[in-house]
Structures are given as structure tokens and as C-alpha cells.
Amino acid sequence: MTMAIIHVDGQQYEVNGAQNLLQACLSLGLDIPYFCWHPAMGSVGACRQCAVRQYKDADDDKGMLVMSCMSPATDQTRISIDDAEAKAFRASVVEWLMINHPHDCPVCEEGGHCHLQDMTVMTGHDRRRYRYRKRTRRNQYLGPFIAHEMNRCITCYRCVRFYNDYAGGSDLGAFGAKDNIYFGRYEDGTLESPFAGNLTEVCPTGVFTDQSHSDHYTRKWDLQFAPGICHQCSLGCNISPGERYGTIRRIENRYHGEVNGYFLCDRGRFGYGYVNRNDRPLVPLWREGAGHPAVTLEVDTALNRITDALRHARRIIGIGSPRASLESNHQLRELVGADNFSTGIEAREQACLDLMNHLQRTSGLPTPTPRQIEDHDAILVLGEDPVQSAGRLGLNLRQAALARREAMGEKIGVPAWNAEALKTLGQNVYHPLHIAWPATTDLDDVAAGRYSLAPDDIARLGFAVAHLIDPAAPAVDQLDQDTRETARRIADDLMAAERPLIVSGGSLASEAVLQAAGNIAQALARRAKQGGLVLIRREANSTGLSLMGGQTLDWALDELNGGRADAVVVLENDLYQRLPPEQVEQALGRADIQVVVDHQSTATTAGAHFTLPAATFAEGDGTLVNLEGRAQRFFQVFEPAYMRPEARIHESWRWLHALTAGLRGEAVSDINLDAVTRACAEAHAALAGIVDAAPGADFRIEGLRLAREPHRYSGRTAMRANLAVSEVRPPQDPDTPFAFSMEGYSGFDQPRQQVPFAWAPGWNSPQAWNKFTDEIGGHLRGGDPGIRLIQREPGHRSYSAAVPPAPGDTTDGSLRALILPRLFGGEETSARAEPIQQRMATPELILNQKDAEALGVREGDSLLIGDGPALTVQEQGEWPSGWAGLPAGLLPGLAQGDTLTLRKAEGGTP
């Protein structure tokens, strides 16, 4: 970093010389209004709002107006923000930008967290002189996620710059010219990008708003927040869930300098609907057996009945869950004993998880953070579709490919913030990105090549690349000429790079693919490359649970089937989603006692003798470990019983602690988050660091708890008026440093990691995060949340020799299932959210053309899979022969590689 001295209104400051003046001044805490500039997307100088006066030197008393976003912060630069002419110019810019903007703040959904409002106030524009007819627009339907109101547009171009240039979308554009520009699609229709939801925060006005929030709208200042972690994949994005009247109303991005930055994927933003479902378990239930009606129990009665039943059991099996917190899984393990604890993960997936943990420690290359991924200059994606399996990670990989233009600009002196110049310079030149994956991906447009191969062939390609990088790695026999040439191109690109990156994961449930990725990483490390290895897991806590350890789900069902156990406790896990339904049904049917702790009504809860209502991420606290091995804490947003006194929802770890005490004949003692987290850390050496993932319940700032509610929060005295006229005491929180009220610290001047919502005086929009960072686009001043648990071990491991054999004859006509991850519908809980259900694509069955001909079908025909649903056939010329591509989540219990029974639907078409 090159530091520079700049002078602002007579004061001297030291800043990062690589930044522009706007970014440098905002990093110093100085306020300059802006619209088109965005911290993640650089400068284009479109809005002319950030004008300042710049002087040539100390003797210049005239200076000239410049746009601070387009002026470098070079050493000895002298500017004035408070210059009268600059202030007048900025005020005039706001005035003409507002000429056609409706005066509809009271009914605008952006009101109260609107960047345009903030900047209008900042410039002092408080009177409208325009008295003529305003331009009006027709709005478009843009799908279930985004609402459209073009009359509010101020033509900042942020939307198309994010959507097209940053996220790679192609169906949103700017139409027209001069003051007659329309931002939308060429026709009504759902925005196709899986990151379209970020428009709701990127847009500085109310043009693009959160449609899921519109259905139960609440002003931002009337929402109660807490620092959350997205539970919809393994990346661990930080989120700010907002609650009102006991329901989650919206999710906004919570800035994390190393993980998600300013953006989320659409599954993380809109997949929260399962929290609000009416069919959720709210109270303890007892059933005599499957098919019998459920009977409501009070908490003490339920605990007594369950502990009495478990006390008489010969042996209890506990089945955990990778979507539950570490604390909850640990408490289940305490209840049943280490020898009786299962992770609830299918055997092949668990073997892959254990291997990924091992490779992260021993492959020779570190695991970069998502932010660091963007600094790598050659990438091989081996056996993964990152956008579909880890959403937000796809944006990081796209930025890594696009960064070639920054490298080109650096050579000729074009700064990294000059976005339009770099875009023109780079055109369609990218850092090499190679993708070995059978189906099309959202990154194909920036990829040097995508290689449509079967799982074993992907592994063989990876092993061949490793051998080319280091001949000491095992060679691969019987490679065809195309694969040899492909391996050579990939190896050459990785070796030519300064920071090569390998991305793989468990989507194909193939240990061979993972071993191949590990061999490539090892080969690069031995060649002294400063590279990285990223391994994608499937669920929010897959990494953490695999570090905790335990038996597989297959083992648990075998114990029940074999009569070696007669009771089972299932934690936040629908077993029917993981193994064939008949296998699960048979095993659970052998259990005399079935206890399920979950926050959703599932096929598993439907057959349980006892159901205990668990808290979701919005109603409880806990710790997750993401794919990089970062332990992060999520915090309770609201107390469900406050607005629903009939609810008996508690964190799973509280229920299980009470059951453990009852089973041991002990009185149920008080338990809090710090105690259960500490117990988990002490019991598992690999998880020892989780205590430091977040501050404890005793953390205070200037003696104050941290506020969950903005200081303008209103209506508290009336919110429960339908229940009782008198105002009850707000819920008390013994587990965290947060208060269920606006009373407490909510400022930005005291650095802290855990920020429920971003607000600063004069900054109500998401751009308020700039006040919490050490520099714009940097890291939180209190440190980015979380702590890394998986550390790379020194030295080199031996290469894996588990090269799959060359493919044999596949002319028997059978087809095997190749299950493809999907962002919308491929994850159990978010698939229960109505907007996600509306966004799901029509399920298709992908076939090679020759396989389709052998079945007597063609593109658009319909095929039935066993007794399952009819799927539309999609032919892909490069699709591997002998495999049928299916979307994840469509046929629960179907495993990778299972042989399929296909038959043509009557009529041939759906």
C-alpha cells in the first residue's frame, strides 16, 4: 500500500494513495455526497454529485471543481469539501436529479433507509422549484424477488453496472438516451441472475425493492435486528435479519470484510420464509404413533414423559444435523453418549467431508477467504458448480477472472478504481478459469473452457494435471488425446500464474475428485506456487459437524434395524431427505421411542412419538463453521413467546440439556450460550477456538448492552395491545450482550465485531457500513467476525494414487443419476420459502443425445423416474454418456450414481 498525504480544508491526512479522493475522504470519516460510485464497483463519474474544489499547490487560491470519485488521492493533493461553489454545485446536481423523482417518501418502501434521502439532506436541498409535469414510466414485473418503480430513478447506472459488469447478468439493460433512460428488461419477466436481490441495496433510491418484504412491509427503523449467519449453504455469509410482530420481514447484507463483503446470493436473501411458516411446530407434541393425531403438551409434561420413556430404553441413538449449531449437536452427544452419536450425514458424504478437512490441513496450499479468492490469477474448478452449490462464492470467482483488466491497467497506469476505463481496456480478456463440470454453469461466459465429463473422468483429468505439474505425482493411463491436451492447457495456465487456485467440493460425492484436487494443490505447493485450495461443503455446518465427529447416518439406521437400539433422538434433520425413504421408514419403525427436535414439520416429525419445537436461526443462538473453517456465531433476533405467548420454542441445545439432566435424575440447571459453547469447545479439541468466535454475554460498550432496535423504533407499547393493554417487560437475554430494545449502544464510533444493523448519523442506507470499516471496502474496525479453526500443517504429504480406471463399456443401456446442485430448491429449508418456490425452474432431465435416442425421446419429451415426477428432457451435446442429470432436492434419498428406471410418460410430453 502506497501512502499519500492529502490536505482537506486545511487539515492534513495520511491516506491510501491507490484510492480516489472520494474513497479516501470517506475512509477518513469525512462526508461527501455521491450516487453512482459504489465501494465494490469503482468509479464512472456518471452523477456529478461528489464535486470538490482541488488546488494545484499551496499557493493556488482559485482551484477548480473536480469529481472526487474520478480524481486520484496522490501525494500533496489539496482539496476543499466546504468550498461554497462546490457546495452550490452539489446542491444543483441533487436538484436536477430530483426533477422527475416523485415526492413519495411516505409511501416509498425505501423510505427511512434511502441513500437518496441521505444525500439530499446532506446537500441541504429542501425546497422544490420545479413546477411542471414529471416524466412517468410503466413498471415491469421482474419476478418474485424484485419490485420495480422506475419513476424514482435518478440515472446513476449502479443497477446495470452491478447486474451486468459485476455479476455477469445479461437480461437487465439501460434503454434510451439523455434524460429518457429506462432501466429494465426488454420485456416483463423474472430477472435471471441469482444475485438480482442485491439491486435492492445497490440502487440508491426505491426503483428496485424487496418484493418479499412488500408482502409484510415494515419501515427499517421499526425492525428488530441481530447479527445473523446465513444457513442456506456452507459459505457463512453475514446477514442482518429484521423482525416485526414475531415474523422475519426481510434479510439485508451484513458487511464482513473477508466473507461476503457487500453482497448476498438470492437464496440467502429471500430464503427465510420457512421461519414464518404456519405449519411449524410451536409447542411440544405427543403421538401414540404414525398416523395418530398429535396431542399438545406443556414443557414440563413433555420433558417428564420423554425422559421417562428414554430412561426405560435399552439404548438411545442420537442423530445430529449439519444444519444445526455446534452447541445443539454437542448437547445431543452429551445426551446419548459419544458411542451412540451419529452426525446424521450419509456415509459417502461424511467420508468426503473428512477428506476435505484432511486436505485443507495437508495439501500444502492454504484455504483463502472468499475475499482473497479475488486475488488469484488462474483458477481450476474441479467437479463443482460454485454458483449453484455456494452462491456468493460464484461472485468471488467471477471477480478473480475479471481482475485481469486490473492487472492490465496497472501496467499502463490506469488505477483500479477507474471502472469504465478498465472495462474498455479489458474487453473480454480474463484470467484463465477452467471448469470441469458436466453441465453449463453461470461462470461459463468468463471461463477459458468448460469440460463436460463424468465424475470419474473429472477425477482423471485432475490427476493428469497434477502429474503434468509435478511428474512425481501419479500418472494417468489410457487418456484420450482431447483430455491430454486439456490437462496440458490447464497445467500451463496454473504454472504460469503467480497465485493459482483450485476449487473443488463434495457435490459429486466423489473422493476421487477430491483426491485429484488435493494432488494438484500438493504439486503446486511443491513447485513453490503461492496458490490456494477451496473445498465446498453442502450445508451450513457440514464443516463444524465433521470436525466434531460421529458415526454416519447409515450406521445409525443399521443399529436401529438390527435391534441394537430401541430409541432415537433426531436433531433438526429430515432423514427422508438423505437416504431412500423405505430404508429410513424401516429403521425408524423399529424404534419404540422416536423424539424429534426440529423447527419444521417434516416427514421425520410426522412419524415421531414426541416433537419438540426448535428455534430457527432467527429465534436462537449458536455457532456454525463455514467451508473455510471459520467459526461464526449467530444471535437470536427475537423472542418468539413475546408476540406468541402460546409458543414454546427454544434452542435445540436448551431442550437437549433439559433432557440430559432429566435422564440423569438431576434438576434442570440454568444454561446459557457461553456455558454450552465452552462445554462444546472443551469436549472437542478441533473446536477449541469457537469460544473466541464472538464476544460473550458480558461484553459491554461504555457499560451498555448492544441495541437490537434502531433508536427510532416505535410502537412497542401498542404491539401487544391485542393480547394485553398493559405493556409487559421486554424479554431479557442472558445469553448475549444484546438487548431486546432500543436501549443500548448502536453507534459506530466504538469498534465492535457484532453489528446488528448499520446506521450512523446522516447515513440510514446500507452505505452506512462505510462508517464501520477501517477503510472503505476494508474490514470492520472491530475486526471481521469469526475465527479460523482449520490450519495448514507444514510439510508435504504423499500423493494419492487413487486414480479411477479408464471408463469401460457402457452399452448396457442403463443410466446413472448425476445429481446437480441448484440454488433455488436444492436446499431443504429455503425450498420451503414461497418466493424461492416461485423462482424454482421447471425440473429437467439432462441427457446425452445418443442416450435420448436409445430411450426413444427427444428434447421437450417427458420421462418418469420410477414412481417419481415426470421430467422434461433436455438434450446437451457435450453431456457425458450413460448419465442422467437431475436437480438436487427433487427426489429425496436418491444418491449420486444410483441406477435409474426411466419410462416415457403417456403422450410423450408433459
Short mmCIF file of C-alpha atoms in Angstrom, two decimals, residues 311-479:
data_model
loop_
_atom_site.label_atom_id
_atom_site.label_comp_id
_atom_site.label_asym_id
_atom_site.label_seq_id
_atom_site.Cartn_x
_atom_site.Cartn_y
_atom_site.Cartn_z
CA ARG A 311 -34.88 -43.95 30.88
CA HIS A 312 -36.57 -47.26 30.13
CA ALA A 313 -34.90 -47.65 26.72
CA ARG A 314 -32.13 -50.21 26.34
CA ARG A 315 -30.04 -47.93 24.12
CA ILE A 316 -30.59 -44.47 22.62
CA ILE A 317 -29.19 -43.39 19.27
CA GLY A 318 -28.75 -39.67 18.69
CA ILE A 319 -28.85 -38.37 15.11
CA GLY A 320 -27.42 -34.88 14.66
CA SER A 321 -27.59 -32.46 11.78
CA PRO A 322 -25.29 -30.30 9.64
CA ARG A 323 -27.96 -27.58 9.63
CA ALA A 324 -27.96 -27.37 13.44
CA SER A 325 -25.48 -25.44 15.58
CA LEU A 326 -22.38 -26.95 17.15
CA GLU A 327 -23.89 -26.37 20.57
CA SER A 328 -27.02 -28.34 19.72
CA ASN A 329 -25.08 -31.25 18.21
CA HIS A 330 -22.82 -31.34 21.25
CA GLN A 331 -25.75 -31.42 23.65
CA LEU A 332 -27.25 -34.33 21.73
CA ARG A 333 -23.92 -36.13 22.01
CA GLU A 334 -23.95 -35.49 25.76
CA LEU A 335 -27.47 -36.91 25.98
CA VAL A 336 -26.78 -40.21 24.22
CA GLY A 337 -23.02 -40.63 24.74
CA ALA A 338 -20.20 -40.40 22.20
CA ASP A 339 -20.56 -44.06 21.15
CA ASN A 340 -24.22 -43.56 20.26
CA PHE A 341 -23.95 -40.27 18.37
CA SER A 342 -24.42 -40.00 14.61
CA THR A 343 -23.81 -36.86 12.60
CA GLY A 344 -26.95 -37.53 10.56
CA ILE A 345 -24.87 -37.39 7.37
CA GLU A 346 -24.92 -40.16 4.75
CA ALA A 347 -21.74 -42.29 4.65
CA ARG A 348 -20.31 -41.16 1.32
CA GLU A 349 -20.88 -37.50 2.11
CA GLN A 350 -19.27 -37.87 5.52
CA ALA A 351 -16.24 -39.59 4.01
CA CYS A 352 -15.89 -36.65 1.61
CA LEU A 353 -16.20 -34.17 4.49
CA ASP A 354 -13.47 -35.91 6.48
CA LEU A 355 -11.25 -35.98 3.40
CA MET A 356 -11.81 -32.26 2.77
CA ASN A 357 -10.78 -31.42 6.34
CA HIS A 358 -7.66 -33.55 5.86
CA LEU A 359 -6.80 -31.92 2.54
CA GLN A 360 -7.18 -28.42 3.96
CA ARG A 361 -4.59 -29.26 6.58
CA THR A 362 -2.14 -31.26 4.49
CA SER A 363 -2.38 -30.32 0.80
CA GLY A 364 0.36 -27.70 1.05
CA LEU A 365 -1.82 -24.77 -0.03
CA PRO A 366 -3.82 -22.54 2.31
CA THR A 367 -7.56 -22.02 2.07
CA PRO A 368 -8.12 -18.40 1.05
CA THR A 369 -11.01 -16.39 2.39
CA PRO A 370 -13.70 -15.54 -0.17
CA ARG A 371 -12.21 -12.05 -0.43
CA GLN A 372 -8.73 -13.45 -1.05
CA ILE A 373 -10.11 -15.64 -3.84
CA GLU A 374 -10.46 -12.49 -5.93
CA ASP A 375 -6.66 -12.03 -5.87
CA HIS A 376 -5.94 -15.34 -7.64
CA ASP A 377 -4.94 -15.17 -11.28
CA ALA A 378 -5.69 -18.68 -12.57
CA ILE A 379 -8.46 -20.99 -11.40
CA LEU A 380 -9.38 -24.63 -11.88
CA VAL A 381 -12.87 -25.63 -10.72
CA LEU A 382 -12.83 -29.42 -10.44
CA GLY A 383 -16.17 -31.17 -10.02
CA GLU A 384 -18.22 -28.22 -8.73
CA ASP A 385 -20.74 -25.64 -9.90
CA PRO A 386 -19.91 -22.89 -7.39
CA VAL A 387 -22.84 -20.56 -8.09
CA GLN A 388 -25.34 -23.37 -7.53
CA SER A 389 -23.59 -25.03 -4.57
CA ALA A 390 -22.16 -22.00 -2.74
CA GLY A 391 -23.99 -18.99 -4.21
CA ARG A 392 -21.96 -15.97 -3.16
CA LEU A 393 -18.68 -17.78 -3.88
CA GLY A 394 -19.52 -17.58 -7.57
CA LEU A 395 -19.26 -13.79 -7.41
CA ASN A 396 -15.78 -14.07 -5.90
CA LEU A 397 -14.64 -16.39 -8.70
CA ARG A 398 -16.10 -14.06 -11.32
CA GLN A 399 -14.19 -11.12 -9.83
CA ALA A 400 -10.99 -13.18 -9.88
CA ALA A 401 -11.43 -13.78 -13.62
CA LEU A 402 -12.34 -10.13 -14.27
CA ALA A 403 -9.29 -8.91 -12.31
CA ARG A 404 -7.18 -9.46 -15.43
CA ARG A 405 -8.27 -5.98 -16.51
CA GLU A 406 -6.87 -4.50 -13.29
CA ALA A 407 -3.54 -6.18 -13.96
CA MET A 408 -3.57 -4.75 -17.47
CA GLY A 409 -4.45 -1.31 -16.14
CA GLU A 410 -1.67 -1.37 -13.59
CA LYS A 411 0.89 -1.76 -16.37
CA ILE A 412 -0.20 1.46 -18.08
CA GLY A 413 -1.15 3.47 -15.03
CA VAL A 414 -4.95 3.09 -15.03
CA PRO A 415 -5.99 2.90 -11.35
CA ALA A 416 -8.10 0.00 -10.07
CA TRP A 417 -11.00 2.33 -9.18
CA ASN A 418 -11.43 3.64 -12.75
CA ALA A 419 -14.08 1.10 -13.66
CA GLU A 420 -15.11 2.23 -17.13
CA ALA A 421 -11.53 2.66 -18.34
CA LEU A 422 -10.64 -0.82 -17.11
CA LYS A 423 -13.75 -2.30 -18.71
CA THR A 424 -12.80 -0.74 -22.05
CA LEU A 425 -9.20 -1.87 -21.68
CA GLY A 426 -10.03 -5.42 -20.67
CA GLN A 427 -12.88 -6.05 -23.12
CA ASN A 428 -13.36 -9.84 -22.98
CA VAL A 429 -9.94 -10.76 -21.61
CA TYR A 430 -9.97 -12.67 -18.32
CA HIS A 431 -7.66 -14.54 -16.02
CA PRO A 432 -7.82 -18.23 -17.04
CA LEU A 433 -10.75 -20.04 -15.43
CA HIS A 434 -11.15 -23.74 -16.24
CA ILE A 435 -14.28 -25.62 -15.17
CA ALA A 436 -14.58 -29.41 -15.17
CA TRP A 437 -18.30 -29.95 -14.71
CA PRO A 438 -20.84 -31.88 -16.81
CA ALA A 439 -23.50 -29.15 -17.16
CA THR A 440 -23.48 -25.48 -18.12
CA THR A 441 -22.61 -23.08 -15.30
CA ASP A 442 -23.16 -19.40 -14.57
CA LEU A 443 -19.41 -18.81 -14.96
CA ASP A 444 -19.09 -20.22 -18.47
CA ASP A 445 -19.09 -16.74 -20.00
CA VAL A 446 -15.78 -15.85 -18.30
CA ALA A 447 -14.25 -19.33 -18.49
CA ALA A 448 -11.35 -20.34 -20.71
CA GLY A 449 -13.07 -23.69 -21.06
CA ARG A 450 -15.68 -25.94 -19.52
CA TYR A 451 -15.18 -29.67 -19.82
CA SER A 452 -18.33 -31.77 -19.69
CA LEU A 453 -17.15 -35.01 -18.11
CA ALA A 454 -18.48 -37.80 -15.92
CA PRO A 455 -17.30 -37.80 -12.26
CA ASP A 456 -14.51 -40.34 -12.70
CA ASP A 457 -13.33 -38.60 -15.86
CA ILE A 458 -13.20 -35.29 -13.96
CA ALA A 459 -11.01 -37.02 -11.37
CA ARG A 460 -8.77 -38.49 -14.08
CA LEU A 461 -8.37 -35.05 -15.64
CA GLY A 462 -7.37 -33.66 -12.25
CA PHE A 463 -4.83 -36.41 -11.62
CA ALA A 464 -3.37 -35.78 -15.11
CA VAL A 465 -3.00 -32.06 -14.36
CA ALA A 466 -1.17 -32.85 -11.12
CA HIS A 467 1.22 -35.19 -12.96
CA LEU A 468 2.00 -32.54 -15.57
CA ILE A 469 2.80 -30.01 -12.85
CA ASP A 470 4.93 -32.48 -10.90
CA PRO A 471 5.99 -35.74 -12.60
CA ALA A 472 6.33 -37.29 -9.13
CA ALA A 473 2.53 -37.32 -8.92
CA PRO A 474 0.86 -40.50 -10.25
CA ALA A 475 0.40 -40.68 -14.00
CA VAL A 476 -2.94 -41.47 -15.61
CA ASP A 477 -3.14 -44.31 -18.10
CA GLN A 478 -5.30 -44.50 -21.21
CA LEU A 479 -6.07 -40.81 -21.54
#
